[in-house]
Short mmCIF file of C-alpha atoms in Angstrom, two decimals:
data_model
loop_
_atom_site.label_atom_id
_atom_site.label_comp_id
_atom_site.label_asym_id
_atom_site.label_seq_id
_atom_site.Cartn_x
_atom_site.Cartn_y
_atom_site.Cartn_z
CA MET A 1 -3.40 -40.95 15.06
CA ALA A 2 -3.08 -38.32 11.79
CA ASN A 3 -4.45 -35.03 12.32
CA LYS A 4 -6.74 -35.07 9.41
CA ASN A 5 -6.91 -30.98 9.42
CA PHE A 6 -2.87 -31.11 8.84
CA SER A 7 -2.05 -29.66 5.55
CA LEU A 8 1.62 -29.12 4.33
CA THR A 9 2.56 -27.40 1.20
CA VAL A 10 5.91 -27.38 -0.62
CA TYR A 11 7.18 -24.54 -2.94
CA ASP A 12 10.55 -25.06 -4.73
CA SER A 13 12.48 -22.49 -5.87
CA GLU A 14 11.29 -22.58 -9.27
CA TYR A 15 7.86 -21.85 -8.38
CA MET A 16 8.61 -18.95 -5.99
CA GLU A 17 10.56 -17.42 -9.15
CA THR A 18 7.92 -17.57 -11.34
CA ASN A 19 5.64 -16.16 -9.03
CA ASN A 20 7.99 -13.20 -7.99
CA LYS A 21 8.13 -12.59 -11.59
CA ILE A 22 4.55 -12.65 -12.11
CA TYR A 23 4.09 -10.24 -9.39
CA GLN A 24 6.70 -7.87 -10.50
CA GLU A 25 5.28 -7.73 -14.21
CA ASN A 26 1.50 -7.15 -12.64
CA MET A 27 3.61 -4.22 -10.72
CA GLU A 28 5.12 -2.80 -13.55
CA LYS A 29 1.78 -2.77 -15.58
CA LYS A 30 -0.12 -0.83 -13.24
CA ILE A 31 3.09 1.70 -12.96
CA ARG A 32 2.75 2.11 -16.76
CA THR A 33 -1.03 2.21 -16.38
CA ILE A 34 -0.78 4.95 -13.82
CA SER A 35 2.02 6.44 -15.62
CA GLU A 36 -0.08 7.46 -18.64
CA PHE A 37 -2.51 9.47 -16.74
CA PRO A 38 -1.73 13.27 -17.30
CA ASP A 39 0.53 15.07 -14.95
CA LYS A 40 -2.27 17.04 -13.65
CA VAL A 41 -4.36 13.97 -12.22
CA LEU A 42 -1.21 12.17 -10.92
CA LEU A 43 -0.32 15.71 -8.72
CA LYS A 44 -3.87 15.54 -7.38
CA ILE A 45 -3.36 12.11 -6.40
CA LEU A 46 0.10 12.75 -5.04
CA SER A 47 -1.31 15.56 -3.09
CA LEU A 48 -3.50 13.13 -1.09
CA LEU A 49 -0.37 11.14 0.07
CA PRO A 50 2.01 11.96 3.12
CA SER A 51 4.93 13.65 1.86
CA LYS A 52 7.63 10.52 2.80
CA ASP A 53 5.40 8.63 0.43
CA VAL A 54 5.28 11.24 -2.25
CA VAL A 55 9.14 11.36 -2.16
CA ALA A 56 9.11 7.58 -2.46
CA THR A 57 7.61 7.44 -5.69
CA GLY A 58 10.47 8.99 -7.34
CA VAL A 59 12.33 5.51 -7.88
CA LEU A 60 9.53 4.33 -9.88
CA SER A 61 10.54 5.59 -13.12
CA LYS A 62 12.42 8.53 -15.10
CA ARG A 63 8.96 10.57 -15.44
CA TRP A 64 8.10 10.07 -11.39
CA ARG A 65 11.64 11.15 -10.21
CA SER A 66 10.91 15.04 -11.11
CA LEU A 67 7.30 14.62 -11.11
CA TRP A 68 6.95 14.53 -7.25
CA LYS A 69 8.81 17.62 -6.87
CA ASP A 70 5.76 19.69 -8.61
CA VAL A 71 3.34 18.87 -5.31
CA LYS A 72 2.42 21.80 -3.62
CA THR A 73 0.61 19.71 -0.52
CA PHE A 74 2.82 18.90 2.53
CA ARG A 75 1.25 16.41 4.63
CA TYR A 76 3.02 15.20 8.07
CA GLU A 77 1.51 12.25 9.79
CA GLY A 78 3.65 11.08 13.20
CA GLU A 79 2.93 10.81 16.73
CA SER A 80 6.21 11.27 17.69
CA LEU A 81 9.13 13.60 17.06
CA SER A 82 11.53 11.68 14.81
CA ARG A 83 14.16 12.35 12.05
CA THR A 84 11.33 12.03 9.53
CA TYR A 85 10.04 15.27 11.03
CA TRP A 86 13.48 17.21 10.57
CA LYS A 87 13.70 15.96 6.90
CA PHE A 88 10.22 17.08 6.49
CA ALA A 89 11.17 20.77 7.61
CA ARG A 90 14.03 20.72 5.63
CA PHE A 91 12.39 19.96 2.49
CA ILE A 92 9.97 22.56 2.65
CA ASN A 93 12.52 24.90 3.43
CA ARG A 94 13.89 24.13 -0.01
CA THR A 95 10.81 24.49 -1.72
CA SER A 96 9.77 27.54 -3.59
CA SER A 97 6.21 26.98 -3.29
CA VAL A 98 3.66 25.57 -0.81
CA GLU A 99 -0.13 25.71 -1.57
CA SER A 100 -1.17 23.37 1.56
CA LEU A 101 0.45 22.42 4.85
CA GLN A 102 -1.15 19.49 6.93
CA LEU A 103 -0.03 18.47 10.38
CA LYS A 104 -1.29 15.46 12.43
CA ILE A 105 0.98 15.42 15.04
CA ASN A 106 1.96 14.99 18.67
CA PRO A 107 5.45 15.41 18.64
CA SER A 108 7.65 16.09 21.69
CA ALA A 109 8.92 19.40 20.14
CA THR A 110 7.93 22.70 21.53
CA ASN A 111 4.73 24.96 20.17
CA LYS A 112 8.16 26.95 18.58
CA ASP A 113 9.32 24.02 16.61
CA ILE A 114 5.75 23.84 15.18
CA GLN A 115 5.38 27.34 14.55
CA SER A 116 8.77 27.37 12.58
CA LEU A 117 7.45 25.09 10.23
CA VAL A 118 4.18 27.05 9.69
CA ASN A 119 6.39 30.29 8.83
CA MET A 120 8.23 28.41 6.50
CA ALA A 121 4.92 27.52 4.68
CA VAL A 122 3.42 30.71 4.86
CA ALA A 123 6.63 32.37 3.42
CA ARG A 124 5.84 30.22 0.18
CA SER A 125 2.85 31.51 -0.35
CA MET A 126 0.87 28.77 1.57
CA ARG A 127 -3.03 29.07 1.37
CA GLU A 128 -4.39 26.31 3.46
CA LEU A 129 -3.16 25.12 6.71
CA ARG A 130 -4.45 22.07 8.48
CA ILE A 131 -3.28 21.02 12.08
CA GLU A 132 -4.68 18.07 13.78
CA MET A 133 -3.15 17.37 17.32
CA ILE A 134 -3.37 14.06 18.94
CA CYS A 135 -3.71 14.57 22.25
CA LYS A 136 -1.39 17.08 22.75
CA ASN A 137 -2.93 20.73 22.70
CA PHE A 138 -0.97 23.49 20.73
CA GLU A 139 -1.32 27.19 21.19
CA LEU A 140 -1.41 28.89 17.85
CA PRO A 141 0.60 32.22 18.39
CA LYS A 142 -0.64 35.76 17.48
CA SER A 143 1.52 35.75 14.44
CA PHE A 144 -1.15 33.37 12.79
CA TYR A 145 -3.51 36.17 12.02
CA MET A 146 -0.81 37.71 9.85
CA PHE A 147 -1.32 35.11 7.51
CA SER A 148 -3.48 37.26 5.11
CA GLN A 149 -3.23 35.04 2.06
CA LEU A 150 -4.88 31.91 3.73
CA GLU A 151 -7.91 30.76 2.05
CA THR A 152 -8.30 27.49 4.22
CA VAL A 153 -8.04 26.88 7.90
CA ILE A 154 -8.90 23.30 9.71
CA LEU A 155 -7.72 23.04 13.18
CA ASP A 156 -8.55 20.12 15.57
CA LYS A 157 -7.16 20.57 19.23
CA VAL A 158 -5.67 23.80 18.98
CA SER A 159 -6.06 26.83 21.06
CA LEU A 160 -6.33 30.26 19.41
CA MET A 161 -5.26 33.50 21.15
CA ASP A 162 -7.09 36.60 20.83
CA PRO A 163 -6.41 38.26 17.40
CA PRO A 164 -4.61 41.56 17.82
CA PRO A 165 -6.41 45.01 16.83
CA ASP A 166 -6.65 45.87 13.28
CA VAL A 167 -6.09 42.82 11.84
CA HIS A 168 -8.14 40.73 8.94
CA LEU A 169 -8.07 37.42 7.56
CA PRO A 170 -9.37 38.53 4.00
CA CYS A 171 -9.12 35.49 1.77
CA LEU A 172 -10.40 33.08 4.40
CA LYS A 173 -13.55 31.20 2.81
CA ARG A 174 -13.26 27.83 4.50
CA LEU A 175 -12.93 27.41 8.36
CA HIS A 176 -13.18 24.13 10.73
CA LEU A 177 -12.83 24.76 14.37
CA LEU A 178 -12.74 21.23 15.51
CA SER A 179 -12.38 20.96 19.75
CA VAL A 180 -10.63 24.55 19.46
CA LYS A 181 -10.29 26.62 22.62
CA PHE A 182 -10.87 30.03 22.59
CA SER A 183 -10.00 32.91 25.76
CA GLY A 184 -13.70 33.53 25.95
CA ASP A 185 -16.92 34.15 24.35
CA GLU A 186 -16.15 37.18 22.98
CA SER A 187 -13.14 35.90 21.15
CA VAL A 188 -15.04 33.83 19.06
CA LYS A 189 -17.18 36.54 17.91
CA PHE A 190 -14.18 38.66 17.09
CA PHE A 191 -12.36 36.08 15.47
CA LEU A 192 -15.33 35.32 12.71
CA SER A 193 -15.66 39.19 12.71
CA ILE A 194 -12.04 39.35 10.97
CA CYS A 195 -12.98 36.95 8.14
CA PRO A 196 -15.16 38.99 5.62
CA ILE A 197 -15.41 36.56 3.02
CA LEU A 198 -16.27 33.49 4.99
CA GLU A 199 -18.44 30.95 3.06
CA GLU A 200 -17.78 27.57 5.08
CA LEU A 201 -17.88 27.17 8.96
CA VAL A 202 -17.54 23.99 10.61
CA VAL A 203 -17.90 23.94 14.19
CA LYS A 204 -17.49 21.08 16.60
CA ARG A 205 -17.39 21.22 20.29
CA SER A 206 -15.73 18.80 22.63
CA SER A 207 -14.83 18.26 26.35
CA LEU A 208 -11.74 20.69 25.59
CA THR A 209 -14.42 23.51 24.72
CA ASN A 210 -14.12 26.59 27.00
CA VAL A 211 -17.03 28.72 25.34
CA MET A 212 -20.07 29.03 26.95
CA ILE A 213 -22.02 31.17 24.16
CA PHE A 214 -20.86 30.42 20.56
CA THR A 215 -22.36 33.48 18.64
CA ILE A 216 -21.80 33.18 14.68
CA ASP A 217 -22.86 36.56 13.03
CA VAL A 218 -21.36 35.59 9.75
CA PRO A 219 -23.82 36.96 7.00
CA THR A 220 -21.52 35.77 4.20
CA LEU A 221 -21.81 32.04 5.36
CA ARG A 222 -22.98 29.54 2.46
CA ILE A 223 -22.20 26.10 4.12
CA LEU A 224 -22.57 25.94 8.19
CA SER A 225 -22.25 22.80 10.00
CA ILE A 226 -22.84 22.36 14.03
CA ASP A 227 -22.04 19.60 16.38
CA ASN A 228 -22.55 20.73 19.66
CA THR A 229 -22.01 17.52 21.44
CA SER A 230 -18.90 17.21 23.59
CA GLY A 231 -19.75 14.04 25.58
CA LYS A 232 -20.54 13.40 29.11
CA SER A 233 -17.33 15.02 30.33
CA ARG A 234 -18.99 18.53 28.77
CA PRO A 235 -17.72 21.39 30.98
CA LYS A 236 -20.49 22.35 33.32
CA GLY A 237 -22.43 25.49 31.73
CA VAL A 238 -20.47 25.05 27.96
CA HIS A 239 -23.76 24.31 26.03
CA GLY A 240 -25.13 27.10 23.55
CA PHE A 241 -24.72 28.55 20.17
CA THR A 242 -26.30 31.89 19.02
CA THR A 243 -27.22 33.38 15.78
CA TYR A 244 -27.02 36.99 16.00
CA ARG A 245 -28.28 39.85 13.53
CA PRO A 246 -31.45 41.52 14.77
CA ALA A 247 -32.41 43.80 11.92
CA VAL A 248 -31.65 41.64 9.05
CA PHE A 249 -31.25 38.22 7.53
CA SER A 250 -28.16 36.27 9.17
CA PHE A 251 -27.34 34.15 6.75
CA ILE A 252 -28.58 35.34 3.54
CA PHE A 253 -26.50 33.06 1.23
CA LEU A 254 -26.75 30.09 3.38
CA ASP A 255 -26.96 26.98 1.19
CA HIS A 256 -25.97 24.31 2.77
CA LEU A 257 -26.81 23.68 6.84
CA GLU A 258 -25.62 20.57 8.80
CA LEU A 259 -26.80 20.46 12.37
CA CYS A 260 -26.57 17.94 14.94
CA LEU A 261 -29.81 17.43 16.84
CA CYS A 262 -28.44 16.33 20.36
CA SER A 263 -30.79 18.36 22.67
CA ALA A 264 -33.87 20.88 22.76
CA GLU A 265 -31.33 23.84 22.29
CA GLN A 266 -30.23 22.34 18.97
CA TRP A 267 -33.72 22.40 17.82
CA ASN A 268 -34.24 25.70 18.81
CA LEU A 269 -31.32 26.66 16.91
CA LEU A 270 -32.45 25.16 14.00
CA THR A 271 -35.73 26.90 14.15
CA ARG A 272 -33.81 30.51 14.05
CA ILE A 273 -31.52 29.22 11.53
CA LEU A 274 -34.85 28.69 9.19
CA ASN A 275 -36.08 32.07 9.86
CA TYR A 276 -32.59 33.62 9.15
CA ALA A 277 -31.41 31.58 6.12
CA PRO A 278 -34.12 32.43 3.54
CA ARG A 279 -31.77 30.61 0.55
CA LEU A 280 -31.54 27.33 2.64
CA ARG A 281 -31.37 24.51 -0.37
CA VAL A 282 -29.93 21.49 1.80
CA LEU A 283 -30.67 20.55 4.92
CA GLN A 284 -29.05 17.67 6.94
CA LEU A 285 -29.72 16.61 10.27
CA LYS A 286 -27.94 13.74 12.09
CA LEU A 287 -28.31 12.42 15.80
CA TYR A 288 -25.01 10.56 16.03
CA HIS A 289 -24.00 10.39 19.25
CA LYS A 290 -25.38 7.85 22.11
CA HIS A 291 -25.69 10.47 24.86
CA CYS A 292 -28.01 12.42 22.50
CA VAL A 293 -31.31 13.38 23.73
CA LYS A 294 -33.80 10.93 21.88
CA ASP A 295 -36.99 11.96 23.71
CA THR A 296 -37.13 15.59 24.00
CA LYS A 297 -40.08 16.98 24.21
CA ASN A 298 -41.48 19.75 21.68
CA LEU A 299 -38.34 19.36 19.72
CA MET A 300 -39.58 22.33 17.37
CA GLY A 301 -40.63 24.61 20.14
CA ASN A 302 -43.66 26.87 19.40
CA GLN A 303 -43.71 27.10 15.49
CA PRO A 304 -43.63 30.27 14.07
CA ASP A 305 -47.21 31.48 12.68
CA LEU A 306 -45.02 32.70 9.64
CA ILE A 307 -43.53 29.78 7.60
CA PRO A 308 -39.77 30.27 7.14
CA LYS A 309 -38.99 31.37 3.40
CA SER A 310 -36.12 28.96 3.38
CA LEU A 311 -38.77 26.19 3.57
CA SER A 312 -41.69 27.50 1.80
CA SER A 313 -39.76 28.26 -1.49
CA HIS A 314 -36.04 27.17 -1.39
CA LEU A 315 -35.45 23.83 0.32
CA GLU A 316 -34.96 20.83 -1.97
CA ILE A 317 -32.84 18.44 -0.15
CA LEU A 318 -33.44 16.95 2.93
CA GLU A 319 -31.46 14.31 4.83
CA TRP A 320 -32.05 12.48 8.48
CA ARG A 321 -29.51 10.21 9.91
CA GLN A 322 -30.13 8.21 12.99
CA TYR A 323 -33.82 8.63 12.54
CA ASN A 324 -35.50 7.12 15.56
CA ASP A 325 -39.37 7.85 14.42
CA THR A 326 -40.25 9.25 17.69
CA ALA A 327 -43.30 11.15 18.29
CA GLN A 328 -41.29 14.33 18.71
CA GLU A 329 -39.40 13.31 15.30
CA ARG A 330 -42.64 12.68 13.39
CA GLU A 331 -43.71 16.15 14.55
CA ALA A 332 -40.54 18.16 13.07
CA ALA A 333 -40.38 15.74 10.00
CA LYS A 334 -44.14 16.71 9.58
CA TYR A 335 -43.53 20.50 10.04
CA ILE A 336 -40.63 20.21 7.46
CA LEU A 337 -42.02 18.13 4.77
CA ALA A 338 -45.63 19.84 4.84
CA ASN A 339 -44.26 23.34 4.43
CA ALA A 340 -41.31 22.73 2.08
CA SER A 341 -42.89 23.05 -1.04
CA GLY A 342 -39.91 22.85 -3.41
CA LEU A 343 -38.82 19.70 -2.20
CA LYS A 344 -37.08 17.51 -4.54
CA LYS A 345 -35.75 14.90 -2.10
CA ALA A 346 -36.15 13.19 1.51
CA THR A 347 -34.04 10.63 2.60
CA PHE A 348 -34.59 9.21 6.32
CA TYR A 349 -31.82 6.65 7.79
CA THR A 350 -32.98 4.71 10.98
CA GLU A 351 -30.36 3.22 13.23
CA SER A 352 -30.35 -0.02 11.46
CA THR A 353 -29.62 1.46 7.94
CA GLU A 354 -26.82 3.48 9.57
CA LYS A 355 -25.23 0.15 10.82
CA HIS A 356 -25.72 -1.88 7.46
CA GLY A 357 -24.16 1.19 5.34
CA MET A 358 -27.42 1.92 3.61
#
């Protein structure tokens, strides 16, 4: 019996040649369209690509042949050490200027190999450093603290040694510490103290975290994001954050706060920050993790007698993700909405809206 679902399609060589020609013409048209963009736009696009892809654009046309050489952002993404990595290193070594070095890597190379690459970029006036390790933890040596021109540092699964005495990172404005290990609690406090103009701090803790109390004493902050959830494998005793500046406001410039509300401790932290951030304009709350506490009692703790100035006069935007509408969450939301007299926009996302991308 013949199979009714069977289908056979035969393309002759002329048909295939025609389709290839159409495809090539379409690609050439797209390249011509992109090539009409000004150099500034094209360089911005190229800076978002891995360096090996940036180099490959040199074959597109005469203009592209020299354009890629002006890209100052160097990105290497590779799970294993290969000839590509060493070509990347030689490529940086021949470059006169590097603005950003971004590494996503789990090489069989030693820490010394990675450090050599970082040193090359630093010698070429690097202002941004991003290191994301895949599985393997990389210990950033003390020479890192000598990179005084750095403006942005993003570290993921990296260990930081104690800074040597009398050093500063005078230009550092953006700092992301994602699953970063320190030698101890005091090391965190001291590290942040050598960043005199720090404006943006993102902290994410994980099972790799070894700091018990993460002290944030940075009065210059404008943006603060805290994810204190490290999963079920969190080391025993690793739990806390504290904001420290007893006599004055800790965060007089803080404009934007993002906080993961995964425990009663986090809610208490939110209350303290509201008291110490008189200019807070944007508040983003989230509860992303399955193991987050969803039925915590007295989430807002003891509500302060005096309404925080950030609520009464400055808060304009409230965004709450994974809102479950529990009695405790309603109490907290009611308190914020009732006292935020200048609020312009409040958005609540339930779990169902998150799943459907709403």
